[in-house]
Coordinates of C-alpha atoms in Angstrom, one line a residue:
X1 CA -187.3 -28.0 -94.5
X2 CA -185.0 -26.7 -96.4
X3 CA -181.7 -28.4 -97.3
X4 CA -177.9 -27.2 -95.8
X5 CA -176.0 -27.0 -98.9
X6 CA -172.2 -26.3 -98.6
X7 CA -170.5 -23.1 -101.2
X8 CA -169.0 -25.7 -103.6
X9 CA -172.9 -27.2 -103.8
X10 CA -174.3 -24.0 -104.8
X11 CA -175.8 -23.6 -108.1
X12 CA -174.2 -20.8 -110.5
X13 CA -177.6 -19.1 -111.6
X14 CA -178.7 -17.8 -108.2
X15 CA -181.5 -18.3 -106.3
X16 CA -185.3 -18.3 -107.5
X17 CA -186.2 -16.1 -104.7
X18 CA -182.5 -13.7 -104.1
X19 CA -184.5 -10.2 -104.9
X20 CA -186.9 -10.8 -102.4
X21 CA -184.5 -12.2 -100.2
X22 CA -182.2 -9.8 -101.1
X23 CA -185.2 -7.3 -99.9
X24 CA -185.7 -9.2 -96.5
X25 CA -181.9 -9.1 -96.0
X26 CA -181.5 -5.1 -96.8
X27 CA -184.0 -4.7 -94.2
X28 CA -182.2 -6.2 -91.4
X29 CA -179.2 -4.5 -92.6
X30 CA -181.1 -1.2 -92.3
X31 CA -182.5 -1.6 -88.9
X32 CA -178.7 -2.2 -87.8
X33 CA -177.6 0.9 -89.2
X34 CA -180.5 3.3 -88.3
X35 CA -179.0 2.2 -84.7
X36 CA -175.9 3.9 -85.4
X37 CA -176.9 7.1 -85.8
X38 CA -180.5 6.8 -84.1
X39 CA -179.5 7.6 -80.5
X40 CA -177.6 11.0 -81.2
X41 CA -180.6 12.7 -81.6
X42 CA -181.9 11.2 -78.4
X43 CA -178.9 12.6 -75.9
X44 CA -181.3 15.8 -74.6
X45 CA -184.3 13.3 -73.9
X46 CA -181.9 10.8 -72.0
X47 CA -180.2 13.5 -69.9
X48 CA -183.3 14.8 -68.9
X49 CA -185.4 11.2 -68.2
X50 CA -182.3 9.1 -67.1
X51 CA -180.5 11.1 -65.5
X52 CA -177.6 10.4 -67.6
X53 CA -173.9 11.9 -67.1
X54 CA -171.8 12.9 -70.3
X55 CA -169.9 10.2 -69.5
X56 CA -173.4 7.6 -69.4
X57 CA -174.1 9.1 -73.1
X58 CA -170.8 8.4 -74.5
X59 CA -171.1 4.8 -73.3
X60 CA -174.8 4.6 -74.7
X61 CA -172.9 5.6 -77.9
X62 CA -170.3 3.9 -78.1
X63 CA -171.3 0.4 -76.5
X64 CA -173.2 -0.3 -79.6
X65 CA -170.3 0.6 -82.2
X66 CA -167.6 -0.9 -79.7
X67 CA -169.1 -4.9 -79.3
X68 CA -170.3 -4.1 -83.2
X69 CA -166.7 -3.6 -84.4
X70 CA -165.0 -5.5 -81.9
X71 CA -166.9 -9.0 -82.5
X72 CA -167.4 -8.5 -86.7
X73 CA -165.0 -11.2 -87.8
X74 CA -165.6 -13.8 -85.3
X75 CA -169.6 -13.2 -86.4
X76 CA -168.5 -13.7 -90.3
X77 CA -166.0 -16.6 -89.2
X78 CA -169.2 -18.4 -87.1
X79 CA -171.7 -17.5 -89.7
X80 CA -168.9 -19.8 -92.6
X81 CA -168.6 -22.4 -90.4
X82 CA -172.1 -22.9 -88.6
X83 CA -174.2 -21.8 -91.3
X84 CA -174.7 -18.0 -92.4
X85 CA -178.9 -18.4 -92.0
X86 CA -178.8 -20.0 -88.6
X87 CA -176.3 -17.1 -87.6
X88 CA -178.7 -14.0 -89.7
X89 CA -182.0 -15.6 -87.2
X90 CA -179.5 -15.6 -83.9
X91 CA -178.3 -12.1 -85.1
X92 CA -182.0 -10.9 -85.7
X93 CA -183.5 -12.5 -82.3
X94 CA -180.5 -10.9 -79.8
X95 CA -181.4 -7.1 -82.0
X96 CA -184.9 -7.7 -81.3
X97 CA -184.2 -8.7 -77.4
X98 CA -182.1 -6.6 -77.2
X99 CA -183.7 -3.4 -78.5
X100 CA -186.9 -5.0 -76.1
X101 CA -184.1 -4.1 -73.8
X102 CA -183.1 -1.0 -74.9
X103 CA -186.6 0.5 -74.6
X104 CA -188.0 -0.7 -71.5
X105 CA -184.5 0.2 -69.7
X106 CA -184.8 2.3 -66.1
X107 CA -181.5 3.5 -65.7
X108 CA -178.1 4.0 -67.7
X109 CA -176.6 1.2 -67.1
X110 CA -179.7 -0.8 -68.3
X111 CA -179.4 1.0 -71.8
X112 CA -175.7 0.4 -72.0
X113 CA -176.3 -2.9 -71.3
X114 CA -178.8 -3.1 -73.6
X115 CA -177.1 -1.3 -76.2
X116 CA -173.9 -3.8 -75.6
X117 CA -176.5 -6.7 -76.5
X118 CA -177.4 -5.1 -79.6
X119 CA -174.4 -4.9 -80.7
X120 CA -173.8 -8.3 -80.6
X121 CA -177.1 -8.7 -83.1
X122 CA -176.0 -5.9 -85.3
X123 CA -172.3 -7.8 -85.7
X124 CA -174.0 -11.1 -86.6
X125 CA -176.2 -9.6 -89.0
X126 CA -173.8 -6.6 -90.8
X127 CA -171.4 -9.8 -91.9
X128 CA -173.8 -12.1 -92.4
X129 CA -176.5 -10.4 -94.6
X130 CA -173.7 -9.9 -97.6
X131 CA -172.4 -12.9 -97.2
X132 CA -175.8 -14.1 -97.9
X133 CA -175.6 -12.1 -101.3
X134 CA -172.4 -13.5 -102.5
X135 CA -174.1 -17.2 -102.2
X136 CA -177.5 -16.8 -104.1
X137 CA -176.3 -14.2 -106.9
X138 CA -174.6 -15.7 -109.8
X139 CA -171.5 -13.8 -111.1
X140 CA -173.3 -11.2 -113.6
X141 CA -176.2 -10.6 -110.9
X142 CA -173.7 -9.8 -108.1
X143 CA -172.8 -6.5 -108.6
X144 CA -176.0 -4.9 -108.9
X145 CA -176.8 -6.5 -105.8
X146 CA -173.9 -5.3 -103.9
X147 CA -175.0 -1.9 -104.9
X148 CA -178.7 -1.8 -103.3
X149 CA -177.1 -3.6 -100.6
X150 CA -174.5 -0.3 -100.3
X151 CA -177.8 1.7 -100.7
X152 CA -179.0 0.6 -97.7
X153 CA -175.9 1.5 -95.7
X154 CA -176.4 5.5 -97.4
X155 CA -179.7 5.3 -96.9
X156 CA -178.9 4.2 -92.7
X157 CA -176.5 7.2 -92.4
X158 CA -178.8 9.9 -94.1
X159 CA -181.6 8.8 -92.6
X160 CA -181.0 7.9 -89.1
X161 CA -181.1 11.5 -87.4
X162 CA -184.3 12.2 -89.1
X163 CA -186.2 8.8 -88.2
X164 CA -185.0 9.3 -84.5
X165 CA -186.5 13.4 -84.6
X166 CA -190.2 12.5 -85.8
X167 CA -190.5 9.4 -83.3
X168 CA -189.3 11.9 -80.6
X169 CA -191.9 14.6 -81.8
X170 CA -194.7 11.9 -80.7
X171 CA -193.5 9.6 -78.4
X172 CA -190.8 9.4 -75.2
X173 CA -187.2 8.3 -76.6
X174 CA -187.7 4.1 -75.7
X175 CA -189.7 4.3 -79.3
X176 CA -186.8 4.5 -80.9
X177 CA -185.7 1.4 -79.8
X178 CA -189.4 -0.1 -79.6
X179 CA -190.0 0.5 -83.5
X180 CA -187.2 -2.4 -84.2
X181 CA -189.2 -5.1 -82.6
X182 CA -191.7 -5.6 -85.8
X183 CA -188.5 -4.9 -88.3
X184 CA -187.0 -8.3 -86.4
X185 CA -189.6 -9.9 -86.2
X186 CA -190.6 -9.9 -90.2
X187 CA -187.1 -10.2 -91.1
X188 CA -187.0 -13.8 -88.4
X189 CA -190.5 -14.5 -90.2
X190 CA -188.8 -13.8 -93.7
X191 CA -185.1 -15.3 -93.1
X192 CA -186.7 -18.7 -92.2
X193 CA -189.5 -19.1 -95.0
X194 CA -186.9 -17.8 -97.5
X195 CA -183.6 -17.8 -97.2
X196 CA -181.2 -21.3 -97.7
X197 CA -178.7 -22.4 -95.3
X198 CA -175.6 -22.6 -96.6
X199 CA -172.4 -22.5 -95.0
X200 CA -168.4 -23.5 -95.6
X201 CA -167.8 -27.6 -96.4
X202 CA -164.9 -27.4 -94.2
X203 CA -167.1 -27.8 -91.6
X204 CA -167.5 -26.5 -87.7
X205 CA -163.3 -26.1 -86.7
X206 CA -163.6 -23.3 -84.7
X207 CA -160.3 -21.1 -84.4
X208 CA -161.1 -20.3 -80.4
X209 CA -158.3 -18.3 -80.2
X210 CA -158.2 -16.5 -83.0
X211 CA -161.6 -15.5 -81.9
X212 CA -160.7 -14.6 -78.4
X213 CA -157.3 -12.5 -80.3
X214 CA -159.8 -10.9 -82.6
X215 CA -162.5 -9.6 -80.6
X216 CA -160.0 -8.0 -77.6
X217 CA -157.6 -6.5 -80.4
X218 CA -160.4 -4.4 -82.4
X219 CA -162.2 -3.4 -79.4
X220 CA -158.9 -2.2 -78.1
X221 CA -158.5 -0.3 -81.3
X222 CA -161.6 0.4 -82.0
X223 CA -162.4 2.3 -78.8
X224 CA -158.7 4.5 -79.1
X225 CA -160.1 5.4 -82.4
X226 CA -163.2 6.7 -81.0
X227 CA -161.8 8.1 -77.7
X228 CA -159.3 9.7 -79.5
X229 CA -160.7 12.9 -80.7
X230 CA -162.4 13.8 -77.8
X231 CA -159.8 12.3 -75.1
X232 CA -156.9 13.5 -76.8
X233 CA -154.2 10.8 -78.7
X234 CA -151.6 11.3 -76.1
X235 CA -153.9 10.7 -72.9
X236 CA -153.3 7.7 -70.8
X237 CA -156.0 5.5 -71.6
X238 CA -156.3 6.3 -75.2
X239 CA -152.8 5.4 -76.0
X240 CA -152.9 2.3 -73.8
X241 CA -155.9 1.3 -75.5
X242 CA -154.3 1.4 -78.9
X243 CA -151.4 -0.4 -77.9
X244 CA -152.6 -3.2 -76.2
X245 CA -154.9 -3.4 -79.5
X246 CA -152.1 -3.6 -81.7
X247 CA -150.1 -6.0 -80.1
X248 CA -152.8 -8.4 -79.4
X249 CA -154.0 -8.0 -83.2
X250 CA -150.1 -8.4 -83.7
X251 CA -150.6 -11.9 -81.7
X252 CA -154.1 -12.6 -83.9
X253 CA -152.1 -12.8 -87.1
X254 CA -149.0 -15.1 -85.9
X255 CA -151.8 -16.9 -84.5
X256 CA -153.7 -17.1 -87.6
X257 CA -150.5 -17.8 -89.7
X258 CA -150.1 -21.0 -87.3
X259 CA -153.1 -22.8 -87.2
X260 CA -154.3 -25.2 -89.8
X261 CA -158.0 -24.0 -89.8
X262 CA -157.9 -20.2 -89.4
X263 CA -160.5 -17.6 -89.6
X264 CA -159.0 -15.3 -91.3
X265 CA -156.6 -16.7 -94.1
X266 CA -153.4 -14.0 -93.9
X267 CA -152.4 -15.1 -97.8
X268 CA -155.2 -13.2 -98.9
X269 CA -153.1 -10.7 -98.0
X270 CA -150.6 -11.7 -100.5
X271 CA -153.3 -11.2 -103.8
X272 CA -153.6 -7.7 -105.9
X273 CA -156.7 -8.0 -105.8
X274 CA -157.7 -8.4 -102.0
X275 CA -155.4 -5.5 -101.0
X276 CA -156.1 -3.4 -103.8
X277 CA -160.1 -3.4 -102.3
X278 CA -158.6 -3.2 -99.2
X279 CA -156.9 -0.2 -99.9
X280 CA -159.9 1.6 -101.6
X281 CA -162.7 0.8 -99.3
X282 CA -160.6 2.4 -96.3
X283 CA -160.0 5.6 -98.4
X284 CA -163.7 5.6 -99.6
X285 CA -164.7 5.4 -95.5
X286 CA -161.7 7.7 -95.2
X287 CA -163.3 10.2 -97.5
X288 CA -167.0 10.1 -95.7
X289 CA -166.6 10.0 -92.2
X290 CA -164.0 12.1 -92.4
X291 CA -165.9 14.7 -94.6
X292 CA -168.9 14.7 -93.1
X293 CA -167.7 14.9 -89.5
X294 CA -166.3 18.2 -89.8
X295 CA -168.9 19.4 -92.7
X296 CA -171.6 18.7 -89.8
X297 CA -169.8 20.8 -87.7
X298 CA -169.0 23.9 -90.0
X299 CA -172.9 24.0 -91.1
X300 CA -174.1 24.6 -87.5
X301 CA -171.0 26.6 -86.3
X302 CA -170.1 28.5 -89.4
X303 CA -172.6 28.9 -91.4
X304 CA -175.5 28.7 -88.1
X305 CA -177.8 26.0 -89.3
X306 CA -179.6 24.0 -86.4
X307 CA -179.0 20.1 -86.4
X308 CA -181.7 18.8 -88.3
X309 CA -181.4 21.7 -90.8
X310 CA -177.6 20.7 -90.5
X311 CA -178.9 17.0 -91.3
X312 CA -181.5 17.7 -94.1
X313 CA -178.1 19.9 -95.8
X314 CA -175.9 16.5 -95.8
X315 CA -178.7 14.2 -97.0
X316 CA -178.4 14.9 -100.8
X317 CA -174.9 12.9 -100.8
X318 CA -176.7 9.6 -99.7
X319 CA -179.6 10.7 -102.2
X320 CA -177.4 10.4 -104.7
X321 CA -176.0 7.4 -103.9
X322 CA -179.3 5.8 -103.5
X323 CA -180.8 7.3 -106.5
X324 CA -177.8 5.9 -109.0
X325 CA -177.4 2.5 -107.0
X326 CA -181.2 1.7 -107.4
X327 CA -180.7 2.5 -111.6
X328 CA -178.2 0.5 -111.3
X329 CA -175.2 2.9 -113.0
X330 CA -172.4 0.8 -111.2
X331 CA -173.5 -2.4 -112.6
X332 CA -174.4 -1.4 -116.0
X333 CA -170.9 0.5 -116.2
X334 CA -169.0 -2.0 -114.3
X335 CA -168.7 -5.3 -117.1
X336 CA -167.7 -2.3 -119.5
X337 CA -165.0 -0.2 -117.8
X338 CA -163.4 -3.0 -115.6
X339 CA -162.9 -3.2 -112.3
X340 CA -159.9 -1.4 -112.1
X341 CA -161.8 2.3 -114.0
X342 CA -164.5 1.8 -112.4
X343 CA -162.7 1.8 -109.6
X344 CA -160.4 4.6 -110.3
X345 CA -162.9 7.1 -111.9
X346 CA -165.2 6.8 -109.0
X347 CA -162.3 7.8 -106.6
X348 CA -161.5 10.5 -108.7
X349 CA -165.1 11.8 -108.5
X350 CA -164.7 11.2 -104.8
X351 CA -161.5 13.1 -104.7
X352 CA -163.1 16.1 -107.1
X353 CA -166.4 16.7 -104.6
X354 CA -163.5 17.0 -101.3
X355 CA -162.0 19.3 -103.4
X356 CA -165.1 21.2 -104.7
X357 CA -166.6 21.5 -100.8
X358 CA -163.0 22.8 -99.9
X359 CA -162.7 25.6 -102.5
X360 CA -166.4 26.1 -103.1
X361 CA -168.6 25.0 -99.7
X362 CA -166.3 27.9 -97.3
X363 CA -169.1 30.2 -97.0
X364 CA -172.3 29.4 -98.7
X365 CA -174.0 26.1 -99.1
X366 CA -174.3 26.5 -103.1
X367 CA -170.5 25.6 -103.2
X368 CA -171.2 22.5 -100.5
X369 CA -174.1 21.4 -102.5
X370 CA -172.0 20.5 -105.8
X371 CA -169.4 18.5 -104.0
X372 CA -171.4 16.7 -101.9
X373 CA -173.3 15.5 -105.2
X374 CA -170.0 14.7 -107.3
X375 CA -169.0 12.4 -104.1
X376 CA -172.0 10.8 -104.0
X377 CA -171.7 10.2 -107.6
X378 CA -168.1 8.4 -106.9
X379 CA -169.3 6.8 -104.2
X380 CA -172.6 5.0 -106.0
X381 CA -169.6 4.3 -108.7
X382 CA -167.1 3.0 -106.6
X383 CA -168.2 1.1 -103.5
X384 CA -170.3 -1.8 -105.2
X385 CA -166.7 -2.3 -107.1
X386 CA -164.6 -2.3 -104.3
X387 CA -166.9 -4.4 -102.2
X388 CA -167.7 -7.0 -105.4
X389 CA -163.9 -6.9 -105.7
X390 CA -163.2 -8.0 -101.9
X391 CA -165.9 -10.5 -102.2
X392 CA -164.4 -12.3 -105.4
X393 CA -160.4 -12.1 -104.1
X394 CA -161.8 -14.5 -101.2
X395 CA -163.3 -18.5 -101.8
X396 CA -167.2 -18.8 -101.6
X397 CA -166.6 -20.7 -98.0
X398 CA -165.5 -17.7 -96.4
X399 CA -167.5 -15.3 -97.4
X400 CA -168.7 -14.0 -93.6
X401 CA -165.0 -13.4 -92.8
X402 CA -164.9 -11.5 -96.3
X403 CA -167.7 -9.5 -95.1
X404 CA -166.9 -8.9 -91.8
X405 CA -162.9 -8.1 -93.4
X406 CA -165.4 -5.4 -95.3
X407 CA -167.2 -4.2 -91.8
X408 CA -164.0 -3.9 -90.9
X409 CA -162.7 -1.6 -93.0
X410 CA -165.1 0.9 -93.0
X411 CA -165.2 1.0 -88.8
X412 CA -161.0 2.1 -89.7
X413 CA -161.4 4.2 -92.3
X414 CA -164.1 6.3 -90.8
X415 CA -162.4 6.2 -87.5
X416 CA -158.9 7.0 -89.5
X417 CA -160.8 9.9 -91.3
X418 CA -162.4 11.8 -88.8
X419 CA -159.1 11.8 -86.4
X420 CA -156.3 12.6 -90.1
X421 CA -158.9 15.6 -91.3
X422 CA -159.3 16.6 -87.7
X423 CA -155.7 16.7 -86.8
X424 CA -155.1 19.0 -90.0
X425 CA -158.2 21.2 -89.3
X426 CA -157.3 21.8 -85.9
X427 CA -153.7 22.2 -86.9
X428 CA -155.0 25.2 -89.6
X429 CA -156.9 26.8 -86.8
X430 CA -154.8 26.9 -84.3
X431 CA -151.9 28.6 -86.8
X432 CA -154.7 31.3 -87.4
X433 CA -156.5 32.1 -84.8
X434 CA -154.6 33.4 -81.4
X435 CA -155.8 31.3 -78.4
X436 CA -157.7 28.4 -80.8
X437 CA -154.7 25.9 -79.3
X438 CA -155.7 25.3 -75.9
X439 CA -159.7 25.6 -76.6
X440 CA -162.2 22.2 -75.7
X441 CA -164.2 23.1 -79.2
X442 CA -165.1 25.7 -81.9
X443 CA -168.2 26.5 -79.9
X444 CA -165.8 27.6 -77.1
X445 CA -163.8 29.8 -78.9
X446 CA -166.9 31.5 -80.2
X447 CA -167.9 32.0 -76.5
X448 CA -165.0 33.0 -75.9
X449 CA -164.7 36.2 -78.5
X450 CA -165.5 39.5 -77.2
X451 CA -167.0 41.3 -80.4
X452 CA -168.5 40.3 -83.8
X453 CA -165.1 41.0 -85.4
X454 CA -163.4 38.5 -83.7
X455 CA -166.7 35.8 -84.0
X456 CA -165.7 36.5 -87.7
X457 CA -162.6 35.9 -87.5
X458 CA -162.9 33.1 -85.5
X459 CA -165.7 31.4 -88.3
X460 CA -163.0 32.3 -90.8
X461 CA -160.0 30.3 -89.9
X462 CA -162.3 27.3 -89.0
X463 CA -163.3 27.8 -92.9
X464 CA -159.8 27.4 -93.6
X465 CA -159.1 25.0 -91.7
X466 CA -162.0 23.1 -93.3
X467 CA -160.7 23.8 -96.8
X468 CA -157.1 22.9 -95.8
X469 CA -158.5 19.5 -94.2
X470 CA -160.8 18.3 -97.3
X471 CA -157.8 19.1 -99.6
X472 CA -155.6 17.0 -97.6
X473 CA -158.0 14.1 -98.0
X474 CA -159.1 15.0 -102.1
X475 CA -155.4 14.4 -102.3
X476 CA -155.3 11.3 -100.2
X477 CA -158.2 9.7 -101.8
X478 CA -157.1 10.5 -105.2
X479 CA -153.4 8.7 -104.6
X480 CA -154.7 6.2 -102.7
X481 CA -157.6 5.5 -105.4
X482 CA -155.2 5.4 -108.3
X483 CA -152.7 2.7 -106.2
X484 CA -155.8 0.8 -105.3
X485 CA -156.8 1.0 -109.0
X486 CA -153.3 0.1 -110.0
X487 CA -153.2 -3.3 -107.5
X488 CA -156.2 -4.2 -109.2
X489 CA -155.2 -4.0 -113.1
X490 CA -152.1 -5.5 -112.0
X491 CA -153.9 -8.7 -110.5
X492 CA -156.0 -9.1 -113.5
X493 CA -153.1 -8.7 -115.8
X494 CA -151.4 -11.6 -114.0
X495 CA -154.3 -13.3 -113.0
X496 CA -155.8 -13.7 -116.5
X497 CA -159.6 -13.4 -117.8
X498 CA -160.6 -15.8 -115.0
X499 CA -159.5 -13.7 -112.5
X500 CA -160.2 -10.2 -114.2
X501 CA -164.3 -11.7 -114.5
X502 CA -166.5 -9.4 -113.1
X503 CA -167.2 -11.7 -109.9
X504 CA -164.1 -13.9 -110.2
X505 CA -163.4 -15.9 -107.9
X506 CA -159.5 -17.3 -106.9
X507 CA -160.7 -20.6 -106.3
X508 CA -161.8 -21.0 -109.8
X509 CA -158.3 -19.9 -110.7
X510 CA -156.7 -22.5 -110.3
X511 CA -155.4 -23.2 -106.8
X512 CA -156.0 -27.2 -105.8
X513 CA -158.3 -26.7 -103.3
X514 CA -160.5 -23.9 -106.2
X515 CA -160.1 -26.9 -108.5
X516 CA -161.7 -29.3 -106.1
X517 CA -164.6 -26.2 -105.3
X518 CA -165.1 -26.2 -109.4
X519 CA -164.9 -29.8 -109.7
X520 CA -168.2 -30.2 -107.2
X521 CA -170.0 -27.5 -108.5
X522 CA -169.8 -29.2 -112.2
X523 CA -173.0 -31.0 -111.3
X524 CA -175.7 -32.3 -114.0
X525 CA -178.5 -29.8 -114.7
X526 CA -181.1 -32.4 -113.3
X527 CA -179.3 -32.4 -109.9
X528 CA -179.1 -28.5 -109.7
X529 CA -182.8 -27.9 -110.4
X530 CA -183.1 -30.4 -107.3
X531 CA -180.4 -28.9 -105.0
X532 CA -181.8 -25.4 -106.1
X533 CA -185.6 -26.5 -105.2
X534 CA -184.1 -28.3 -101.9
X535 CA -182.4 -25.0 -101.1

């Protein structure tokens, strides 16, 4: 049986089977990410076979992401306190059982409940996989490992609809969930056999009130973000959900400042590296999420592509990210350029890609393709560097919480991008097309057009709105990326070489607790080898 180690006992040379373990946890991560998008292609089948209403379909999609987002901080804290391997096993088991129930569901209510259960497993997997990467890789290899982990994120977004479409061409809708079961079983066996257990050396000290407040607050805010674009930000239940969520999250912050063992140490926000990484992570999700949300509509409603064709034409963005991360371009450049410059260049390219889509992609796909590839290059450079900077700003013993913060920022950034860029587009569209202000959607405006000339005017108005919104996003990403890079650069100058090193951790820079951790890690070489063998 593998020994349980605290973070202070982790050997700095990395686990001997680290690359095999990375493959295992990336497979688990991919399964979770596919379920974020795979259900979209099954909507016609669910409507027909389960007699699902529009509201039912919305809850089938949202129950998964809502529960997953609401539990991220709690899941990350639990992994740190009780053991990351243990939570990884629980997450895979819960996700597998939820997939089985979803695949065999006989009603909309059963499927919604199963999707919520899968969200619980997904929250545990998302936070634990990144935390395990931080534990098993040393400072030199961790950037490349995080790059490969980020590649799985891009791959999951890109291939979800394609995998769903291929399965539905040959099987019934339940197969899109049952396919998760063999993956979950394989993951369980591999995790139990390979992944070393690790947890915080502070032991099992639960912050139950903090867990409750973070879950309720996050759920309220994420529900408002999910529902706002469809129901209107001023609608009663959206505004109430957002207000309650923000009030509860405020209470969460106040409680975390008072409790002696917080699940999220608010002092992290005094660290410029942490704040810089937070700002950059939100803006990457902001630019990519908002852009893809609008581009899928533009490709279908303006350029006339079908859903599958539109998905294939957006795929070059994910393909670019996957290829560049697989060859390790970010991991090679980061030690040479440093974290601030790498992030600055990546965010500038992301901004340039958005601008290219705005200026060149309105009338044809060729210009859009150029922008997508440039965006992919920027994301491939900035994302691993940003995730590494964020995880390096948090002590190893709280790696689960760090991974939870990273996942939460992605949710917030994506929702913020959809809401902000969508609002800019709608404002421009309404100003150019008479009668568009009160319309429910672009298809409804096109349906009301009486002639080909009117339909062309509507399409041109939408294209102009897309251009304005993408330019707005490009400017926001450029300015925000510059701010994030500046904060990280100033933090490195203030903290010295230890903090500026790739993968450096704050506890190694000089705090009293950090000194203890560094002292604990300074074990003789023979003892380190024995500990590695036991793990």
